[in-house]
Short mmCIF file of C-alpha atoms and ligand atoms in Angstrom, two decimals:
data_model
loop_
_atom_site.label_atom_id
_atom_site.label_comp_id
_atom_site.label_asym_id
_atom_site.label_seq_id
_atom_site.Cartn_x
_atom_site.Cartn_y
_atom_site.Cartn_z
CA MET A 191 -30.98 13.38 -7.81
CA ASN A 192 -34.48 14.50 -8.79
CA PRO A 193 -33.45 15.29 -12.34
CA LYS A 194 -35.57 18.00 -13.87
CA THR A 195 -37.06 16.99 -17.17
CA GLU A 196 -37.08 19.23 -20.21
CA SER A 197 -40.44 20.66 -19.24
CA GLY A 198 -38.96 21.51 -15.83
CA SER A 199 -41.03 19.02 -13.85
CA ARG A 200 -39.64 16.55 -11.38
CA LYS A 201 -38.84 12.96 -12.29
CA VAL A 202 -39.28 9.78 -10.22
CA GLN A 203 -38.16 6.60 -11.94
CA ILE A 204 -39.32 3.02 -11.48
CA THR A 205 -37.36 -0.21 -11.18
CA GLU A 206 -39.43 -3.17 -12.43
CA THR A 207 -39.06 -6.22 -10.15
CA ILE A 208 -41.21 -8.89 -11.86
CA LEU A 209 -38.19 -10.92 -12.97
CA ARG A 210 -36.60 -11.09 -9.47
CA ASP A 211 -38.22 -9.90 -6.25
CA ALA A 212 -41.87 -10.07 -7.34
CA GLN A 213 -41.61 -13.69 -8.49
CA GLN A 214 -39.31 -14.50 -5.53
CA SER A 215 -41.87 -13.11 -3.07
CA LEU A 216 -45.01 -14.56 -4.68
CA MET A 217 -43.84 -17.91 -6.08
CA ALA A 218 -40.56 -18.81 -4.39
CA THR A 219 -38.49 -17.76 -7.44
CA ARG A 220 -39.75 -20.60 -9.66
CA LEU A 221 -40.35 -18.53 -12.80
CA PRO A 222 -38.37 -20.09 -15.68
CA TYR A 223 -36.69 -17.89 -18.29
CA ALA A 224 -38.75 -19.44 -21.08
CA ASP A 225 -41.93 -18.02 -19.52
CA TYR A 226 -40.89 -14.42 -20.15
CA GLU A 227 -38.39 -14.46 -23.01
CA ASP A 228 -41.02 -13.29 -25.52
CA ILE A 229 -41.83 -10.06 -23.63
CA LEU A 230 -38.24 -8.91 -23.05
CA SER A 231 -37.86 -6.92 -26.28
CA THR A 232 -41.08 -5.06 -25.37
CA MET A 233 -39.92 -4.45 -21.78
CA ASP A 234 -36.72 -3.00 -23.23
CA LYS A 235 -38.78 -0.07 -24.59
CA ALA A 236 -40.74 0.66 -21.38
CA GLY A 237 -38.41 3.31 -19.95
CA TYR A 238 -37.74 1.71 -16.56
CA TYR A 239 -34.87 3.03 -14.40
CA SER A 240 -33.74 -0.60 -14.36
CA ILE A 241 -35.08 -4.16 -14.44
CA GLU A 242 -34.19 -6.23 -11.40
CA CYS A 243 -33.72 -9.65 -12.92
CA TRP A 244 -30.84 -11.54 -11.29
CA GLY A 245 -29.24 -12.26 -7.93
CA GLY A 246 -31.20 -12.83 -4.73
CA ALA A 247 -32.62 -16.34 -4.88
CA THR A 248 -32.72 -16.59 -8.70
CA PHE A 249 -29.26 -18.16 -8.91
CA ASP A 250 -30.01 -20.98 -6.46
CA SER A 251 -33.47 -21.54 -7.95
CA CYS A 252 -32.09 -21.86 -11.52
CA LEU A 253 -29.71 -24.65 -10.50
CA ARG A 254 -31.86 -26.33 -7.85
CA TYR A 255 -35.32 -26.36 -9.41
CA LEU A 256 -35.30 -25.10 -12.98
CA ASN A 257 -32.31 -26.87 -14.58
CA GLU A 258 -31.14 -23.54 -15.91
CA ASP A 259 -27.65 -22.14 -15.98
CA PRO A 260 -28.00 -18.79 -14.14
CA TRP A 261 -25.15 -17.29 -16.22
CA GLU A 262 -26.80 -18.31 -19.45
CA ARG A 263 -30.04 -16.72 -18.21
CA LEU A 264 -28.13 -13.50 -17.58
CA ARG A 265 -26.55 -13.53 -21.04
CA ASN A 266 -29.97 -14.07 -22.61
CA LEU A 267 -31.44 -11.20 -20.59
CA ARG A 268 -28.57 -8.98 -21.73
CA LYS A 269 -29.10 -9.94 -25.38
CA ASN A 270 -32.84 -9.23 -25.27
CA LEU A 271 -32.68 -6.09 -23.11
CA PRO A 272 -29.84 -4.16 -24.77
CA ASN A 273 -31.13 -0.70 -23.80
CA THR A 274 -32.16 -1.30 -20.18
CA ARG A 275 -30.03 -1.37 -17.03
CA LEU A 276 -30.00 -4.93 -15.69
CA GLN A 277 -29.99 -5.02 -11.90
CA MET A 278 -29.05 -7.67 -9.35
CA LEU A 279 -29.22 -7.99 -5.55
CA LEU A 280 -26.04 -9.10 -3.79
CA ARG A 281 -25.61 -9.97 -0.11
CA GLY A 282 -22.13 -8.42 0.24
CA GLN A 283 -19.52 -10.89 1.46
CA ASN A 284 -22.17 -13.67 1.35
CA LEU A 285 -22.74 -13.13 -2.41
CA LEU A 286 -26.02 -14.99 -3.01
CA GLY A 287 -25.84 -17.32 -0.01
CA TYR A 288 -25.52 -17.11 3.75
CA LYS A 289 -21.87 -17.82 4.45
CA HIS A 290 -18.91 -15.51 4.08
CA TYR A 291 -16.72 -16.11 1.02
CA HIS A 292 -13.09 -15.18 0.60
CA ASP A 293 -12.33 -11.82 -1.03
CA ASP A 294 -10.91 -13.46 -4.18
CA VAL A 295 -14.22 -15.31 -4.68
CA VAL A 296 -16.26 -12.14 -4.16
CA GLU A 297 -14.09 -10.27 -6.67
CA LYS A 298 -14.36 -13.00 -9.31
CA PHE A 299 -18.12 -13.26 -8.86
CA ILE A 300 -18.52 -9.55 -9.53
CA GLU A 301 -16.12 -9.60 -12.47
CA LEU A 302 -18.21 -12.39 -14.07
CA SER A 303 -21.54 -10.71 -13.24
CA ILE A 304 -20.48 -7.55 -15.04
CA LYS A 305 -18.91 -9.51 -17.91
CA ASN A 306 -22.14 -11.49 -18.45
CA GLY A 307 -24.29 -8.36 -18.51
CA ILE A 308 -25.16 -6.86 -15.10
CA ASP A 309 -25.24 -3.05 -14.85
CA VAL A 310 -26.61 -2.21 -11.40
CA ILE A 311 -25.29 -4.16 -8.41
CA ARG A 312 -27.29 -3.48 -5.25
CA ILE A 313 -25.15 -4.55 -2.31
CA PHE A 314 -26.29 -5.04 1.29
CA ASP A 315 -25.27 -6.70 4.55
CA ALA A 316 -27.85 -8.18 6.91
CA LEU A 317 -26.30 -6.38 9.92
CA ASN A 318 -25.46 -3.17 8.02
CA ASP A 319 -21.83 -3.89 8.92
CA PHE A 320 -20.35 -2.07 5.95
CA ARG A 321 -16.99 -3.87 6.25
CA ASN A 322 -18.94 -6.77 4.71
CA ILE A 323 -19.71 -4.80 1.54
CA GLU A 324 -16.31 -3.16 1.02
CA THR A 325 -14.78 -5.90 -1.12
CA ALA A 326 -17.88 -6.11 -3.30
CA LEU A 327 -17.80 -2.35 -3.85
CA ALA A 328 -14.08 -2.30 -4.67
CA SER A 329 -14.64 -5.14 -7.17
CA VAL A 330 -17.50 -3.31 -8.89
CA LYS A 331 -15.27 -0.24 -9.24
CA LYS A 332 -12.43 -2.39 -10.57
CA TYR A 333 -14.49 -4.06 -13.31
CA ALA A 334 -16.96 -1.22 -13.96
CA ARG A 335 -18.08 -0.52 -17.51
CA GLU A 336 -19.81 2.57 -18.85
CA ARG A 337 -23.25 1.77 -17.42
CA THR A 338 -22.14 0.06 -14.19
CA VAL A 339 -23.75 1.35 -10.98
CA ALA A 340 -22.67 0.37 -7.46
CA SER A 341 -25.70 0.80 -5.21
CA GLY A 342 -25.14 0.75 -1.45
CA CYS A 343 -28.13 -0.72 0.31
CA ILE A 344 -29.31 -0.43 3.92
CA SER A 345 -31.37 -3.18 5.59
CA TYR A 346 -34.19 -1.16 7.16
CA THR A 347 -35.56 -2.21 10.52
CA GLN A 348 -37.18 -0.66 13.59
CA SER A 349 -35.58 -0.79 17.04
CA PRO A 350 -34.60 1.62 19.83
CA VAL A 351 -31.12 1.98 18.29
CA HIS A 352 -32.31 2.42 14.68
CA THR A 353 -33.02 6.15 14.80
CA VAL A 354 -33.35 8.52 11.84
CA GLN A 355 -29.96 9.92 12.88
CA LYS A 356 -28.40 6.47 12.69
CA TYR A 357 -29.74 5.90 9.17
CA ILE A 358 -28.46 9.32 8.09
CA GLU A 359 -24.99 8.38 9.41
CA MET A 360 -25.15 5.10 7.47
CA CYS A 361 -25.98 6.98 4.26
CA ARG A 362 -23.11 9.42 4.82
CA GLU A 363 -20.83 6.42 5.26
CA LEU A 364 -22.06 4.76 2.03
CA LYS A 365 -21.48 8.00 0.15
CA LYS A 366 -17.99 8.32 1.60
CA MET A 367 -17.21 4.71 0.63
CA GLY A 368 -17.84 5.64 -3.00
CA PHE A 369 -21.22 4.10 -3.84
CA ASP A 370 -23.01 5.71 -6.80
CA THR A 371 -26.55 5.44 -5.38
CA ILE A 372 -28.17 4.53 -2.04
CA CYS A 373 -31.14 2.22 -1.49
CA LEU A 374 -33.32 1.78 1.59
CA LYS A 375 -34.47 -1.82 1.70
CA ASP A 376 -37.64 -2.36 3.74
CA MET A 377 -37.82 -6.12 3.32
CA ALA A 378 -40.68 -6.61 5.81
CA GLY A 379 -42.82 -3.76 4.46
CA THR A 380 -43.07 -2.19 7.92
CA MET A 381 -41.86 1.32 7.04
CA THR A 382 -44.77 3.68 7.78
CA PRO A 383 -45.55 6.82 5.73
CA TYR A 384 -44.23 9.26 8.33
CA GLU A 385 -41.10 7.20 8.99
CA ALA A 386 -40.46 7.44 5.26
CA GLU A 387 -40.93 11.20 5.35
CA TYR A 388 -38.52 11.84 8.25
CA LEU A 389 -35.98 9.38 6.90
CA ILE A 390 -35.95 10.54 3.31
CA LYS A 391 -35.94 14.26 4.09
CA GLY A 392 -33.08 13.72 6.54
CA ILE A 393 -31.10 11.53 4.16
CA LYS A 394 -31.59 13.82 1.16
CA ASP A 395 -30.30 16.74 3.24
CA ALA A 396 -27.24 14.70 4.17
CA ILE A 397 -26.31 13.20 0.79
CA GLY A 398 -27.15 16.04 -1.56
CA ASP A 399 -27.95 15.10 -5.15
CA MET A 400 -26.97 11.43 -4.87
CA THR A 401 -29.77 9.14 -6.17
CA LEU A 402 -31.90 7.68 -3.35
CA ILE A 403 -34.02 4.56 -3.93
CA LEU A 404 -36.80 3.01 -1.83
CA HIS A 405 -37.44 -0.72 -1.91
CA THR A 406 -40.48 -1.87 0.05
CA HIS A 407 -43.06 -4.66 0.02
CA SER A 408 -46.87 -4.47 0.10
CA THR A 409 -47.02 -7.18 2.81
CA THR A 410 -48.56 -5.03 5.56
CA GLY A 411 -50.57 -2.72 3.29
CA MET A 412 -48.43 0.35 4.09
CA ALA A 413 -46.53 0.50 0.81
CA TYR A 414 -48.66 2.88 -1.32
CA MET A 415 -48.96 5.38 1.52
CA THR A 416 -45.27 5.03 2.29
CA LEU A 417 -44.35 5.56 -1.38
CA THR A 418 -46.59 8.63 -1.55
CA LYS A 419 -44.78 10.21 1.41
CA ALA A 420 -41.43 9.09 -0.01
CA ILE A 421 -42.23 10.82 -3.31
CA GLU A 422 -43.29 14.01 -1.51
CA SER A 423 -40.05 13.85 0.47
CA GLY A 424 -37.74 13.65 -2.54
CA ILE A 425 -37.17 9.97 -3.37
CA ASP A 426 -35.64 9.47 -6.85
CA VAL A 427 -36.39 5.83 -7.68
CA ILE A 428 -39.01 3.37 -6.38
CA ASP A 429 -39.26 -0.38 -6.87
CA CYS A 430 -42.55 -1.67 -8.34
CA ALA A 431 -43.87 -4.82 -10.00
CA THR A 432 -46.12 -5.11 -13.06
CA SER A 433 -49.61 -5.05 -11.55
CA CYS A 434 -50.62 -8.73 -11.94
CA PHE A 435 -47.48 -9.69 -9.98
CA SER A 436 -47.84 -6.84 -7.43
CA GLY A 437 -49.32 -6.56 -3.93
CA GLY A 438 -49.19 -8.96 -1.00
CA THR A 439 -45.62 -9.98 -0.27
CA SER A 440 -44.51 -8.43 -3.60
CA GLN A 441 -44.04 -4.74 -4.52
CA PRO A 442 -46.70 -2.08 -5.25
CA ALA A 443 -47.91 -1.95 -8.88
CA THR A 444 -45.91 -0.25 -11.63
CA GLU A 445 -48.90 1.02 -13.64
CA THR A 446 -50.75 2.27 -10.54
CA MET A 447 -47.73 4.32 -9.50
CA TYR A 448 -47.32 5.52 -13.08
CA TYR A 449 -50.89 6.93 -13.13
CA ALA A 450 -50.57 8.47 -9.66
CA LEU A 451 -47.21 10.09 -10.43
CA THR A 452 -48.49 11.42 -13.76
CA GLN A 453 -51.38 13.09 -11.94
CA PHE A 454 -48.92 14.62 -9.44
CA GLY A 455 -47.19 16.18 -12.49
CA ILE A 456 -44.14 13.99 -11.91
CA GLU A 457 -42.54 12.34 -14.90
CA THR A 458 -41.54 8.67 -14.81
CA GLY A 459 -40.14 8.25 -18.31
CA LEU A 460 -42.42 5.21 -18.71
CA ASP A 461 -44.42 4.44 -21.85
CA GLU A 462 -48.03 3.88 -20.77
CA GLY A 463 -48.87 1.59 -23.69
CA ILE A 464 -45.81 -0.60 -23.14
CA ILE A 465 -46.20 -1.06 -19.38
CA ASN A 466 -49.81 -2.15 -19.96
CA LYS A 467 -48.66 -4.57 -22.65
CA VAL A 468 -46.14 -6.04 -20.18
CA ASN A 469 -48.92 -6.61 -17.66
CA ASP A 470 -51.17 -8.21 -20.31
CA PHE A 471 -48.36 -10.62 -21.15
CA PHE A 472 -47.85 -11.70 -17.54
CA LYS A 473 -51.57 -12.21 -16.71
CA PRO A 474 -51.80 -15.75 -18.16
CA VAL A 475 -48.34 -16.55 -16.74
CA LYS A 476 -49.60 -15.66 -13.29
CA GLN A 477 -52.83 -17.62 -13.81
CA LYS A 478 -50.82 -20.74 -14.66
CA TYR A 479 -49.06 -20.58 -11.27
CA VAL A 480 -52.24 -19.72 -9.38
CA ASP A 481 -53.87 -22.78 -10.97
CA ASN A 482 -51.00 -25.13 -10.07
CA GLY A 483 -50.81 -23.75 -6.53
CA GLN A 484 -47.36 -22.17 -6.74
CA ILE A 485 -48.91 -18.79 -6.10
CA ASN A 486 -51.20 -19.06 -3.10
CA ALA A 487 -53.84 -16.68 -1.83
CA LYS A 488 -51.93 -16.01 1.39
CA SER A 489 -48.96 -14.39 -0.36
CA LEU A 490 -51.30 -12.13 -2.35
CA ALA A 491 -53.22 -10.83 0.67
CA THR A 492 -52.47 -8.01 3.11
CA ASP A 493 -51.18 -9.22 6.46
CA SER A 494 -50.91 -6.52 9.10
CA GLN A 495 -49.52 -8.84 11.80
CA ALA A 496 -45.97 -7.65 11.13
CA LEU A 497 -47.04 -4.19 12.33
CA VAL A 498 -48.49 -5.61 15.55
CA TYR A 499 -45.61 -7.91 16.45
CA LYS A 500 -42.80 -5.93 14.75
CA VAL A 501 -41.52 -9.06 13.05
CA PRO A 502 -41.69 -9.95 9.33
CA GLY A 503 -44.63 -12.08 8.19
CA GLY A 504 -42.37 -14.91 6.99
CA MET A 505 -40.84 -15.19 10.44
CA LEU A 506 -44.27 -15.63 12.06
CA SER A 507 -45.38 -18.35 9.66
CA ASN A 508 -42.06 -20.12 10.23
CA MET A 509 -42.61 -20.02 13.99
CA ILE A 510 -46.17 -21.28 13.70
CA ALA A 511 -44.98 -24.17 11.52
CA ASN A 512 -42.25 -25.12 14.03
CA LEU A 513 -44.55 -24.95 17.04
CA THR A 514 -47.24 -26.94 15.24
CA ASP A 515 -44.68 -29.63 14.38
CA MET A 516 -43.76 -29.88 18.04
CA HIS A 517 -47.42 -29.86 19.19
CA ALA A 518 -46.64 -26.74 21.20
CA MET A 519 -48.90 -24.07 19.71
CA ASP A 520 -50.05 -23.31 23.27
CA LYS A 521 -46.62 -21.67 23.69
CA PHE A 522 -47.14 -19.32 20.71
CA ASP A 523 -47.94 -16.19 22.76
CA ALA A 524 -45.00 -16.80 25.09
CA ALA A 525 -42.64 -17.34 22.13
CA LEU A 526 -43.91 -14.16 20.49
CA ALA A 527 -43.28 -12.19 23.68
CA GLU A 528 -39.79 -13.71 23.86
CA ILE A 529 -38.73 -12.42 20.41
CA PRO A 530 -38.13 -8.77 21.41
CA LYS A 531 -36.10 -9.95 24.40
CA VAL A 532 -33.87 -12.23 22.29
CA ARG A 533 -33.46 -9.52 19.68
CA GLU A 534 -32.42 -6.99 22.34
CA ASP A 535 -29.92 -9.48 23.82
CA MET A 536 -28.45 -9.97 20.33
CA GLY A 537 -27.94 -6.24 19.77
CA TYR A 538 -31.05 -5.54 17.65
CA PRO A 539 -30.09 -7.23 14.36
CA PRO A 540 -32.38 -6.36 11.40
CA LEU A 541 -34.86 -9.23 11.08
CA VAL A 542 -33.82 -10.34 7.61
CA THR A 543 -32.84 -13.86 6.51
CA PRO A 544 -31.02 -15.66 8.14
CA LEU A 545 -31.21 -13.54 11.31
CA SER A 546 -35.00 -13.60 11.45
CA GLN A 547 -34.97 -17.42 11.57
CA MET A 548 -32.15 -17.46 14.12
CA VAL A 549 -33.93 -15.04 16.48
CA GLY A 550 -37.28 -16.81 16.02
CA ASN A 551 -35.84 -20.28 16.69
CA GLN A 552 -33.97 -19.12 19.80
CA ALA A 553 -37.14 -17.49 21.18
CA VAL A 554 -39.04 -20.75 20.65
CA THR A 555 -36.22 -22.77 22.28
CA ASN A 556 -36.06 -20.45 25.30
CA VAL A 557 -39.79 -20.86 25.86
CA LEU A 558 -39.93 -24.62 25.27
CA VAL A 559 -36.91 -25.39 27.49
CA GLY A 560 -38.32 -23.10 30.16
CA GLU A 561 -34.95 -21.49 30.77
CA ARG A 562 -33.43 -18.64 28.79
CA TYR A 563 -30.34 -19.65 26.73
CA LYS A 564 -29.96 -23.08 28.32
CA ASN A 565 -29.64 -24.30 24.73
CA ILE A 566 -28.07 -21.93 22.20
CA SER A 567 -28.07 -22.78 18.49
CA LYS A 568 -24.80 -23.15 16.60
CA GLU A 569 -25.70 -20.20 14.37
CA ILE A 570 -26.31 -17.89 17.32
CA LYS A 571 -23.03 -19.01 18.90
CA ASN A 572 -21.23 -18.07 15.67
CA TYR A 573 -23.07 -14.75 15.61
CA ILE A 574 -21.97 -14.01 19.19
CA LYS A 575 -18.40 -14.99 18.30
CA GLY A 576 -18.49 -12.24 15.68
CA GLU A 577 -18.59 -14.36 12.54
CA TYR A 578 -21.46 -12.40 10.99
CA GLY A 579 -20.00 -8.98 11.75
CA ILE A 580 -20.69 -6.28 14.30
CA PRO A 581 -24.31 -5.99 15.53
CA PRO A 582 -26.06 -2.59 15.66
CA ALA A 583 -25.88 -2.55 19.50
CA PRO A 584 -23.76 -4.47 22.05
CA ILE A 585 -24.70 -8.11 22.71
CA ALA A 586 -25.95 -8.88 26.27
CA GLN A 587 -23.09 -9.69 28.65
CA GLU A 588 -24.89 -12.86 29.79
CA LEU A 589 -24.70 -14.25 26.25
CA ILE A 590 -21.09 -13.19 25.73
CA ASP A 591 -20.08 -14.87 29.02
CA LYS A 592 -21.92 -18.03 28.12
CA VAL A 593 -20.59 -18.40 24.57
CA LEU A 594 -17.19 -16.72 24.58
CA GLY A 595 -16.08 -17.22 28.18
CA GLU A 596 -12.53 -15.96 28.31
CA ASN A 597 -12.13 -15.92 24.51
CA LYS A 598 -12.13 -12.74 22.48
CA PRO A 599 -14.65 -12.27 19.66
CA VAL A 600 -13.29 -12.96 16.16
CA ASP A 601 -12.99 -10.38 13.38
CA CYS A 602 -14.95 -11.84 10.45
CA ARG A 603 -12.67 -9.92 8.06
CA ASP A 604 -9.54 -11.86 9.14
CA GLU A 605 -10.72 -15.03 7.40
CA ASP A 606 -12.45 -13.23 4.49
CA LYS A 607 -9.28 -11.41 3.47
CA LYS A 608 -7.42 -14.61 2.54
CA ARG A 609 -6.78 -14.73 -1.20
CA THR A 610 -5.25 -18.16 -1.65
CA GLY A 611 -7.16 -19.33 -4.72
CA GLU A 612 -7.99 -22.50 -2.81
CA ASP A 613 -11.75 -22.23 -3.46
CA PHE A 614 -11.17 -22.16 -7.23
CA ALA A 615 -8.71 -25.06 -7.15
CA ALA A 616 -11.05 -27.20 -5.05
CA ALA A 617 -14.00 -26.46 -7.36
CA LYS A 618 -12.03 -27.32 -10.52
CA GLU A 619 -10.92 -30.57 -9.01
CA ALA A 620 -14.43 -31.52 -7.86
CA LEU A 621 -15.96 -30.73 -11.26
CA GLY A 622 -13.34 -32.36 -13.46
CA ASP A 623 -14.42 -32.46 -17.11
CA LEU A 624 -17.95 -31.32 -16.23
CA CYS A 625 -16.47 -27.84 -15.96
CA GLN A 626 -16.58 -25.75 -19.15
CA SER A 627 -16.06 -22.20 -17.90
CA GLU A 628 -15.09 -19.89 -15.06
CA GLU A 629 -18.82 -19.40 -14.54
CA ASP A 630 -19.22 -23.14 -13.85
CA VAL A 631 -16.48 -22.89 -11.23
CA MET A 632 -18.23 -19.94 -9.60
CA SER A 633 -21.61 -21.74 -9.58
CA TYR A 634 -19.94 -24.68 -7.84
CA ILE A 635 -18.32 -22.46 -5.17
CA CYS A 636 -21.71 -20.88 -4.45
CA TYR A 637 -23.90 -23.99 -4.63
CA PRO A 638 -21.77 -27.16 -4.92
CA ASP A 639 -24.44 -29.90 -4.75
CA GLN A 640 -26.92 -28.10 -7.00
CA THR A 641 -24.23 -27.23 -9.53
CA LEU A 642 -22.91 -30.77 -9.72
CA LYS A 643 -26.44 -32.03 -10.30
CA PHE A 644 -27.08 -29.38 -12.95
CA LEU A 645 -23.80 -29.91 -14.81
CA LYS A 646 -24.47 -33.67 -14.99
CA TYR A 647 -27.93 -32.91 -16.37
CA ARG A 648 -26.39 -30.50 -18.90
CA ARG A 649 -23.96 -33.14 -20.11
CA GLU A 650 -26.71 -35.78 -20.44
CA GLN A 651 -28.77 -33.30 -22.45
CA ALA A 652 -25.83 -32.58 -24.75
CA GLU A 653 -25.17 -36.30 -25.29
CA ARG A 654 -28.82 -36.97 -26.05
CA GLU A 655 -28.88 -34.12 -28.56
CA SER A 656 -25.74 -35.34 -30.29
CA VAL A 657 -27.36 -38.77 -30.75
CA TYR A 658 -30.60 -37.45 -32.21
CA THR A 659 -29.30 -34.54 -34.26
CA ILE A 660 -28.89 -35.42 -37.94
CA GLU A 661 -26.00 -33.49 -39.39
CA PRO A 662 -26.88 -31.68 -42.61
CA MET A 663 -25.25 -33.37 -45.60
CA ASP A 664 -24.65 -30.35 -47.85
CO1 CO B 1546 -37.37 -7.29 -1.39
#
């Protein structure tokens, strides 16, 4: 809402992403809580709009790789960041995974997220089918506390049907649904400066003083120019990462944007000394992961290929890996040319996980088999049946005929709406006495195998500690 500061100047605020998207993009979300606990009380004084620190892949990574309870991590973050909005990313009806959950599961997940300390819940759907974010929104409103913010998020992509007008309509819809703020999520970093200008001016005209946020990635090198145009066009909040964890597949740098904005006469509310201290703290942390190979040079570099081929960088490297495995790299150019065709046939889905992999794999299959859609993957069949939601444009008739035949597409909401409690009952039964809380049940529903493994580890740890701990005698 471009709040005017006391001196009358404009304000653009910054969300710090080091604890979620920056480490997810640069080091596959392997940053343990212990690595940053000591800087949290300092970060709490920085003056960020929010700290993105939970959701996305952090939940899975805690259980799968780090032997951490994601809920305990959240409670610790809350305790050490009492004055800062804690932010998470949520994939609507998919929560933090890729399948649709029942509405009662979605509601419970949000209740527990808020109870354990989350303030800002940024909610998106891969297809921008807003029916898939309705339950999440209603749950946030139901359990909202004083600082709770429901942020409606749009997956940004480029296609003949993704016009400025279409994005403006989406924003009007999010506002009407009752979201508190709106975020444009450019996951591939392909939004160009002038696209940002037309989009943001148009959206701001349409949504009035509602807070508008831009999330982009430095992947293609566009981000600083795009942010500059976004700022000129009226953006309210931008996502950045402390500079040693910025650039490449991560976000643009917090301090750099702070200095640029200050020179524009725009206030950020940030404390210069503190944000530099935060970066100093993370420098050796980053070096540790560069040295052990978890952060590689490729993720830190600029890769403009996404602008040439109009597909995200991760999707290209995935395709190259698959073709190399099959000794078929000679088909790379043909597979690349096939992507736009497959995407058009599928109704121009945004190329975000898991759709980017699905489109990429189908393009490779079409080229390798030598006949279009002779083999169709199970995931794409489900997509065509309607299980993911409604695509931005109609699916090609050829594909509908092949997959659906005489059957009608399904409404993904029919199954989602069931509130039988069966997921909770099944989880409690599977966990038995390993289960100590509602949060354990929720972890199991989201990631059963990883949670079982983690809860067994937790019990072994507790038993070991009870053996070695000497009780005080006084
Ligand atoms: Co991102």
